[in-house]
Coordinates of C-alpha atoms in Angstrom, one line a residue:
M204 CA -158.7 162.5 142.4
A205 CA -157.2 159.6 141.2
V206 CA -158.8 157.7 138.5
D207 CA -160.1 154.1 139.9
P208 CA -159.2 151.3 136.9
R209 CA -162.5 149.4 138.4
W210 CA -164.7 152.1 137.2
T211 CA -163.1 152.6 134.2
A212 CA -163.1 149.1 133.5
L213 CA -167.1 148.7 134.5
A214 CA -167.8 151.9 132.5
L215 CA -166.1 150.8 129.2
G216 CA -168.3 147.7 129.7
R217 CA -171.6 149.1 130.3
F218 CA -171.8 152.2 128.7
G219 CA -169.3 151.4 125.6
L220 CA -168.0 148.7 123.7
G221 CA -165.4 147.3 125.7
A222 CA -161.6 148.7 126.8
R223 CA -158.7 148.4 124.0
P224 CA -155.1 147.7 125.2
G225 CA -154.5 151.0 127.2
D226 CA -157.9 152.2 127.7
L227 CA -157.7 151.0 131.8
A228 CA -154.5 153.5 132.4
R229 CA -156.4 156.5 131.2
A230 CA -155.3 159.5 132.9
E231 CA -158.8 161.1 132.9
P232 CA -161.9 160.3 135.1
V233 CA -164.1 158.1 133.1
E234 CA -167.2 159.5 133.8
E235 CA -165.6 162.9 132.5
V236 CA -164.9 160.9 129.5
L237 CA -168.4 159.6 128.6
R238 CA -169.6 162.8 129.4
G239 CA -167.5 164.8 127.0
E240 CA -168.6 162.1 124.1
I241 CA -172.0 163.3 124.6
Q242 CA -171.4 167.2 124.9
A243 CA -169.4 167.2 122.0
G244 CA -172.4 165.9 120.1
V245 CA -170.0 164.3 117.4
V246 CA -171.8 161.0 116.1
P247 CA -169.4 159.4 113.5
L248 CA -171.0 158.7 110.1
P249 CA -169.4 155.3 108.5
G250 CA -167.4 156.0 105.3
G251 CA -166.6 154.5 102.2
P252 CA -167.1 154.4 98.3
S253 CA -169.8 151.9 98.4
L254 CA -171.9 153.7 100.9
S255 CA -175.0 155.5 98.8
S256 CA -178.1 157.1 100.0
A257 CA -180.8 154.6 100.0
S258 CA -182.9 156.1 97.1
T259 CA -179.9 156.1 95.3
L260 CA -179.5 152.0 96.2
L261 CA -183.0 151.5 95.5
T262 CA -182.8 152.8 92.3
A263 CA -179.4 151.0 91.3
L264 CA -181.0 147.7 92.5
Q265 CA -184.3 148.5 90.2
A266 CA -181.5 148.9 87.3
E267 CA -179.8 145.8 88.3
D268 CA -183.3 143.7 88.6
Q269 CA -184.0 145.1 85.1
S270 CA -181.1 143.8 83.4
R271 CA -181.5 140.6 84.7
K272 CA -184.8 140.2 83.4
L273 CA -182.9 141.3 79.6
A274 CA -180.9 138.9 80.2
R275 CA -183.4 136.3 81.0
A276 CA -185.2 137.5 77.9
G277 CA -182.0 136.7 75.9
N278 CA -180.2 140.0 75.5
L279 CA -177.5 138.5 73.1
D280 CA -175.4 142.0 72.7
A281 CA -174.8 142.0 76.5
P282 CA -171.0 141.4 77.2
T283 CA -170.0 138.2 78.5
P284 CA -168.3 139.1 81.9
E285 CA -164.9 137.6 82.8
G286 CA -164.1 135.8 86.1
P287 CA -166.9 135.0 88.4
P288 CA -169.5 137.2 88.6
A289 CA -169.7 139.8 91.3
P290 CA -172.2 139.5 94.2
P291 CA -175.6 141.2 93.4
I292 CA -175.6 144.5 94.7
P293 CA -178.1 144.0 98.1
E294 CA -175.1 141.8 99.0
R295 CA -172.1 143.8 98.4
T296 CA -174.1 147.2 99.9
Y297 CA -174.9 145.2 103.3
Q298 CA -171.2 143.9 103.4
A299 CA -169.9 147.1 103.0
E300 CA -172.3 148.5 105.6
V301 CA -171.5 145.8 108.0
A302 CA -167.4 146.9 107.2
A303 CA -168.0 150.4 107.9
R304 CA -170.0 149.9 110.8
L305 CA -167.3 147.6 112.6
A306 CA -164.8 149.9 111.6
L307 CA -166.1 152.7 113.3
A308 CA -167.0 150.7 116.7
Q309 CA -163.1 149.3 116.5
Q310 CA -162.0 153.1 116.4
A311 CA -164.3 154.8 119.1
P312 CA -162.6 156.2 121.8
T313 CA -165.1 154.4 124.4
G314 CA -167.8 153.3 122.3
L315 CA -170.7 155.1 124.0
V316 CA -172.1 157.2 120.8
E317 CA -171.9 153.9 119.2
R318 CA -174.1 151.9 121.5
L319 CA -176.6 155.0 121.4
V320 CA -176.7 154.4 117.9
W321 CA -176.9 150.3 117.9
F322 CA -179.8 151.2 120.9
W323 CA -181.6 153.5 118.6
A324 CA -181.4 151.2 115.5
N325 CA -182.9 148.5 117.1
H326 CA -185.9 150.7 118.7
F327 CA -186.6 151.7 115.1
T328 CA -186.0 148.6 114.0
V329 CA -185.8 147.7 109.9
S330 CA -184.7 144.3 109.0
V331 CA -183.1 142.6 106.2
V332 CA -185.4 139.8 106.3
R333 CA -187.9 141.2 104.5
G334 CA -186.0 141.0 101.1
A335 CA -183.3 142.9 98.5
N336 CA -185.1 146.3 98.9
L337 CA -184.3 146.1 102.7
R338 CA -180.9 144.4 102.6
V339 CA -179.5 147.2 100.5
S340 CA -181.2 150.0 102.5
A341 CA -180.8 149.0 106.2
G342 CA -177.5 150.5 106.5
A343 CA -178.4 153.5 104.7
F344 CA -181.6 153.7 107.1
E345 CA -179.2 153.8 110.3
R346 CA -176.8 156.2 108.6
E347 CA -179.4 158.7 107.2
A348 CA -182.5 158.5 110.0
I349 CA -180.5 157.3 113.2
R350 CA -177.2 158.5 113.4
P351 CA -178.0 162.4 112.8
H352 CA -180.5 162.3 115.7
V353 CA -178.9 160.1 118.3
L354 CA -178.2 163.0 120.3
G355 CA -180.7 165.3 119.1
R356 CA -184.5 165.6 119.7
F357 CA -186.6 162.4 119.8
R358 CA -188.9 164.5 117.7
D359 CA -186.6 164.8 115.1
L360 CA -185.5 161.2 115.4
L361 CA -189.1 159.9 115.1
L362 CA -190.0 161.6 112.0
A363 CA -186.5 160.7 110.4
A364 CA -187.2 157.2 111.1
A365 CA -190.8 157.0 110.5
T366 CA -190.7 158.5 106.9
H367 CA -187.2 156.9 105.5
P368 CA -188.1 154.7 102.5
A369 CA -186.3 151.7 104.5
M370 CA -189.2 151.7 107.6
L371 CA -192.1 152.5 104.6
I372 CA -191.0 149.2 102.8
Y373 CA -190.5 147.3 105.9
L374 CA -193.6 148.2 107.6
D375 CA -195.6 148.4 104.4
N376 CA -196.6 151.8 104.0
I377 CA -195.9 152.2 100.5
A378 CA -198.7 149.6 100.5
S379 CA -201.0 151.6 102.3
V380 CA -203.9 154.0 100.4
G381 CA -206.6 155.9 101.6
P382 CA -210.0 154.4 100.9
N383 CA -211.6 157.7 99.8
S384 CA -208.4 159.1 98.2
P385 CA -208.6 159.4 94.3
A386 CA -206.2 156.5 94.3
G387 CA -208.2 154.5 96.8
Q388 CA -211.2 155.1 94.6
R389 CA -209.6 154.4 91.2
Q390 CA -207.6 151.0 92.4
G391 CA -210.0 149.9 95.1
K392 CA -207.1 149.5 97.9
G393 CA -207.2 150.4 101.4
L394 CA -205.2 151.1 105.1
N395 CA -202.2 149.1 105.5
E396 CA -201.9 149.7 109.6
N397 CA -198.6 148.0 110.3
L398 CA -196.4 151.5 110.8
G399 CA -199.4 153.2 112.7
R400 CA -199.5 150.3 114.7
E401 CA -195.7 150.1 115.6
L402 CA -195.3 153.7 116.0
L403 CA -197.6 153.6 118.7
E404 CA -196.3 150.3 120.3
L405 CA -192.9 150.2 119.9
H406 CA -191.7 153.5 119.0
T407 CA -193.4 156.1 121.0
L408 CA -196.2 155.3 123.4
G409 CA -195.3 151.7 124.3
S410 CA -198.1 148.5 124.6
E411 CA -199.4 150.4 127.9
G412 CA -199.7 154.0 126.4
G413 CA -203.4 154.1 126.7
Y414 CA -203.7 154.0 122.8
G415 CA -206.9 151.8 121.3
Q416 CA -207.4 150.2 117.9
A417 CA -209.1 153.5 116.9
D418 CA -206.2 155.5 117.5
V419 CA -204.2 152.8 115.2
T420 CA -206.8 153.0 112.4
A421 CA -206.1 157.2 112.9
L422 CA -202.5 157.2 112.6
A423 CA -202.5 154.9 109.6
R424 CA -204.8 157.1 107.7
I425 CA -202.5 160.2 108.8
L426 CA -199.6 158.0 107.2
T427 CA -201.4 157.4 103.8
G428 CA -199.9 158.7 100.9
W429 CA -196.1 158.8 102.4
S430 CA -194.5 156.6 99.9
L431 CA -191.7 156.4 97.5
Q432 CA -190.6 158.4 94.3
R433 CA -191.7 156.2 91.6
D434 CA -189.8 158.2 88.8
G435 CA -187.4 160.7 87.9
Q436 CA -190.1 162.9 86.4
A437 CA -190.9 164.2 89.7
A438 CA -188.2 166.2 92.5
G439 CA -186.1 163.9 94.0
L440 CA -184.4 160.2 93.0
P441 CA -186.8 157.2 92.3
G442 CA -186.9 155.3 95.5
A443 CA -186.6 158.6 97.9
T444 CA -189.5 159.2 100.2
A445 CA -192.4 161.1 98.8
F446 CA -195.9 162.4 99.9
R447 CA -198.1 161.4 97.4
R448 CA -201.2 163.5 97.9
A449 CA -203.8 161.3 95.7
A450 CA -203.1 158.5 97.7
H451 CA -203.6 160.2 101.2
E452 CA -207.0 160.0 103.1
P453 CA -208.6 163.0 102.9
G454 CA -210.5 165.0 105.9
A455 CA -209.4 165.7 109.5
V456 CA -208.4 162.7 111.6
T457 CA -209.1 162.6 115.8
L458 CA -205.8 160.6 117.3
L459 CA -205.5 160.1 121.1
G460 CA -208.4 162.9 121.3
R461 CA -206.7 165.5 119.5
T462 CA -208.2 166.3 115.8
Y463 CA -205.3 166.9 112.8
L464 CA -206.8 168.8 109.8
D465 CA -206.1 167.7 106.4
V466 CA -203.1 169.6 105.7
G467 CA -200.9 167.5 103.4
P468 CA -197.4 166.0 105.1
E469 CA -197.9 168.5 107.9
Q470 CA -200.7 166.2 109.4
L471 CA -198.4 163.6 109.8
R472 CA -195.5 165.9 111.3
M473 CA -198.0 167.3 113.8
A474 CA -199.2 163.9 115.2
L475 CA -195.7 162.7 115.6
D476 CA -194.8 165.8 117.3
D477 CA -197.3 165.3 119.8
L478 CA -196.6 161.6 119.9
A479 CA -192.7 162.7 120.8
V480 CA -193.7 164.7 123.6
H481 CA -196.1 162.3 125.2
P482 CA -195.6 161.2 129.0
A483 CA -195.9 157.9 127.8
T484 CA -193.7 158.3 125.2
A485 CA -191.4 159.3 127.8
R486 CA -192.0 156.4 130.3
H487 CA -191.1 154.0 127.2
V488 CA -188.1 155.4 126.0
A489 CA -186.7 155.7 129.8
L490 CA -187.7 152.0 130.4
R491 CA -185.8 150.8 127.5
L492 CA -182.6 152.9 128.0
A493 CA -182.6 151.7 131.5
R494 CA -182.9 147.9 130.5
H495 CA -180.4 148.2 127.5
F496 CA -177.9 149.9 129.7
V497 CA -178.3 148.9 133.6
A498 CA -180.5 146.2 134.2
D499 CA -183.0 144.0 132.8
D500 CA -185.4 144.8 135.5
P501 CA -183.7 148.7 135.9
P502 CA -184.4 150.3 139.2
P503 CA -187.7 152.4 139.2
A504 CA -186.3 155.6 140.8
L505 CA -183.6 155.4 137.3
V506 CA -186.8 155.0 134.8
A507 CA -188.4 157.8 136.5
R508 CA -185.8 160.1 136.1
L509 CA -185.1 159.5 132.9
A510 CA -188.3 159.9 132.1
Q511 CA -188.5 163.3 133.7
T512 CA -185.5 164.6 131.9
F513 CA -187.3 163.6 128.6
I514 CA -190.3 165.7 129.4
D515 CA -188.2 168.5 130.8
Q516 CA -185.9 168.6 128.4
D517 CA -188.3 168.3 125.4
G518 CA -186.8 165.2 124.1
D519 CA -183.3 166.2 124.3
L520 CA -181.6 162.8 124.0
S521 CA -178.3 164.5 124.9
R522 CA -179.7 165.4 128.0
V523 CA -181.3 162.0 128.7
S524 CA -178.1 160.4 128.0
L525 CA -176.3 162.3 130.6
A526 CA -179.0 161.7 133.1
L527 CA -178.3 158.1 132.6
I528 CA -174.7 158.0 132.9
E529 CA -174.9 160.4 136.2
A530 CA -177.4 158.5 137.6
P531 CA -175.9 156.8 140.8
E532 CA -178.2 153.5 140.0
A533 CA -176.3 153.0 136.5
W534 CA -173.0 152.8 138.4
N535 CA -174.0 149.7 140.5
P536 CA -170.9 147.2 140.8
V537 CA -172.7 144.1 139.7
Q538 CA -172.7 143.4 136.5
R539 CA -176.1 142.6 135.6
K540 CA -176.4 142.6 132.1
I541 CA -175.1 140.0 129.7
R542 CA -173.4 141.3 126.6
S543 CA -175.5 140.8 123.3
P544 CA -173.5 139.0 120.5
Q545 CA -172.9 142.0 118.8
E546 CA -171.5 143.7 121.9
F547 CA -169.2 140.1 122.8
L548 CA -167.8 140.0 119.6
V549 CA -166.8 143.7 119.0
A550 CA -165.6 143.7 122.9
A551 CA -163.4 140.7 121.6
L552 CA -161.9 142.5 119.0
R553 CA -161.2 145.8 120.5
G554 CA -159.5 143.9 123.6
L555 CA -157.6 141.9 121.4
A556 CA -156.9 144.8 118.7
L557 CA -157.7 142.4 116.1
A558 CA -158.7 144.1 112.6
P559 CA -162.3 143.1 112.4
H560 CA -163.0 140.7 109.3
P561 CA -166.4 141.4 108.3
G562 CA -166.9 137.8 106.9
M563 CA -165.7 136.2 110.1
V564 CA -167.8 138.6 112.1
M565 CA -170.9 138.1 110.1
N566 CA -170.6 134.3 110.4
G567 CA -170.0 134.7 114.0
L568 CA -173.3 136.6 114.4
A569 CA -175.5 134.4 112.4
A570 CA -174.1 131.5 114.5
L571 CA -174.9 134.0 117.6
G572 CA -178.5 134.9 116.4
Q573 CA -177.8 138.4 115.9
P574 CA -176.7 139.6 112.3
F575 CA -176.7 143.2 111.7
W576 CA -180.2 144.5 111.0
S577 CA -181.9 140.9 110.7
A578 CA -184.0 141.2 113.8
P579 CA -187.1 138.7 112.8
A580 CA -189.7 141.1 113.9
P581 CA -190.6 144.6 114.3
N582 CA -190.0 144.9 118.2
G583 CA -185.9 144.3 117.2
Y584 CA -183.9 142.2 119.0
P585 CA -184.6 141.2 123.0
D586 CA -182.5 142.9 125.5
D587 CA -182.9 140.6 128.4
A588 CA -180.5 137.7 129.6
G589 CA -182.8 135.2 128.8
A590 CA -182.6 135.9 125.1
W591 CA -178.6 135.1 124.7
A592 CA -177.6 133.0 127.9
S593 CA -179.1 129.7 126.6
P594 CA -177.2 126.5 126.8
E595 CA -177.2 126.5 123.4
G596 CA -176.1 130.2 123.0
L597 CA -173.2 129.7 125.6
R598 CA -171.9 126.7 123.7
T599 CA -171.9 128.7 120.3
R600 CA -170.0 131.8 122.6
L601 CA -167.4 129.2 123.7
D602 CA -166.7 127.9 119.9
L603 CA -166.1 131.5 118.9
A604 CA -164.4 132.1 121.5
A605 CA -162.0 129.2 120.8
R606 CA -162.0 130.3 117.4
T607 CA -160.8 134.0 118.6
G608 CA -157.9 132.6 120.8
Q609 CA -156.7 130.8 118.3
L610 CA -156.9 133.8 115.7
A611 CA -154.9 136.0 118.9
A612 CA -152.5 133.1 120.2
G613 CA -149.4 135.4 120.1
T614 CA -151.2 137.5 122.5
D615 CA -150.0 137.0 126.2
P616 CA -153.0 135.9 127.9
A617 CA -152.4 137.4 131.4
A618 CA -151.6 141.0 130.0
F619 CA -154.9 140.6 128.0
A620 CA -156.9 140.0 131.2
E621 CA -155.2 142.7 133.0
S622 CA -156.0 145.2 130.0
V623 CA -159.5 144.3 129.3
L624 CA -160.6 143.3 133.1
G625 CA -158.2 145.0 135.1
P626 CA -159.9 144.7 138.8
L627 CA -162.9 143.1 137.6
A628 CA -161.0 139.9 137.1
T629 CA -161.7 137.6 139.7
D630 CA -159.3 135.3 141.7
E631 CA -161.2 132.4 139.9
T632 CA -160.6 133.6 136.4
R633 CA -156.8 134.0 137.1
T634 CA -156.6 130.8 138.4
A635 CA -158.0 129.4 135.5
L636 CA -155.6 131.4 133.5
R637 CA -152.4 129.6 135.1
R638 CA -154.0 126.3 134.5
A639 CA -154.7 127.0 131.1
E640 CA -153.1 124.4 128.5
S641 CA -152.1 127.1 125.9
R642 CA -152.0 130.8 125.3
A643 CA -155.5 130.2 122.9
Q644 CA -157.0 128.3 125.4
A645 CA -156.3 131.0 128.3
I646 CA -157.7 133.7 125.7
A647 CA -160.8 131.9 125.4
L648 CA -161.0 131.7 129.1
V649 CA -160.7 135.2 129.3
L650 CA -163.8 136.2 126.5
M651 CA -165.9 133.3 128.5
A652 CA -165.1 134.6 132.1
P653 CA -168.3 136.1 133.5
E654 CA -166.7 139.3 134.3
F655 CA -166.3 139.5 130.5
Q656 CA -169.6 138.1 129.2
R657 CA -171.5 140.6 131.4
R658 CA -171.4 144.3 131.9

């Protein structure tokens, strides 16, 4: 069977991170390539000497804070540094994490698995806007809680995300204490319901999943005691996740009509296992996946099929992902989705074979409103055209496209258009290329063409 380059171009934009030079000339049908990536079950991990576990990074941050306090107190024995001071640990860590993620995106054969990582990291949002502790641990959260499970069981992904140090910090569970626990009675502290609420509303059942305020409170009670290791005296590094029995609300808890006995940390695991297989969770996950990859208002039949696969396969995300790319509704030739800022910039770098400069990309994403791990709220970055296709947003994209065109001014614009768009390129785009005043302008025109902006 002959390979259709139009389908290859469509798939690499819709399901991947965009075509690289030579990708549209693949000899193997793109559907088989995508299917093979999922079935291989390999999720690459970003590497580099600067990338450590969240607990190690949080411990280093605490040490740096203590060192600064000593310096401010007049530590005359401290050595005088030579040259400009190094950026603080949170900024160094954040930049290293972004650089590693960009390298993976540039190297990915299609980018499908990376797109799944991006989707799930946004689904289980933690954001660096909440301060240094998150700036130092958000990348580790993706590496430790998201990547190992994006092709595994949803229940494992849910537990890993909910109990990771970054999530416990971000949604204030480290400040949540059972009112009737020994710690609560001694300190006069009580519940913080943020993590319980978002686990129900955003991560599992969805806002229309049939839960009420009593369920939010119940899950918050179950979550008490899940905090961070405070020192190195117990098992685990300071900053690692720890279950603190003395802060856990005692007694059985009824959540969504089911009672969970007070069996320590197993109480949360049992509750999350049940939430992970709830039919409302299946519908919520299916809707978000279909909305992200296919259309802002996805076909109901597609959503229903993904939800049923989720239920039938016990939340096996590799099988759900296969059902997505095998669904006929997902291959509608009309490009309905607009690329998010992250997708747009990465696709441009891949198509032009430009080495991603982290500083340039971070500045560009900041201008476009989508820096890595920086969503303004726990519901993550939006996934619809209205959020990214505003007049101001498109003007900023045009500015970035012009700068990128200047960086790649030695590239043949016609060959570039053929390598990233192929048969998707319209007559209007090809005419605009011929009329461009310079190579840089022509490249910018390709980047701003509707068939490149959309997927």
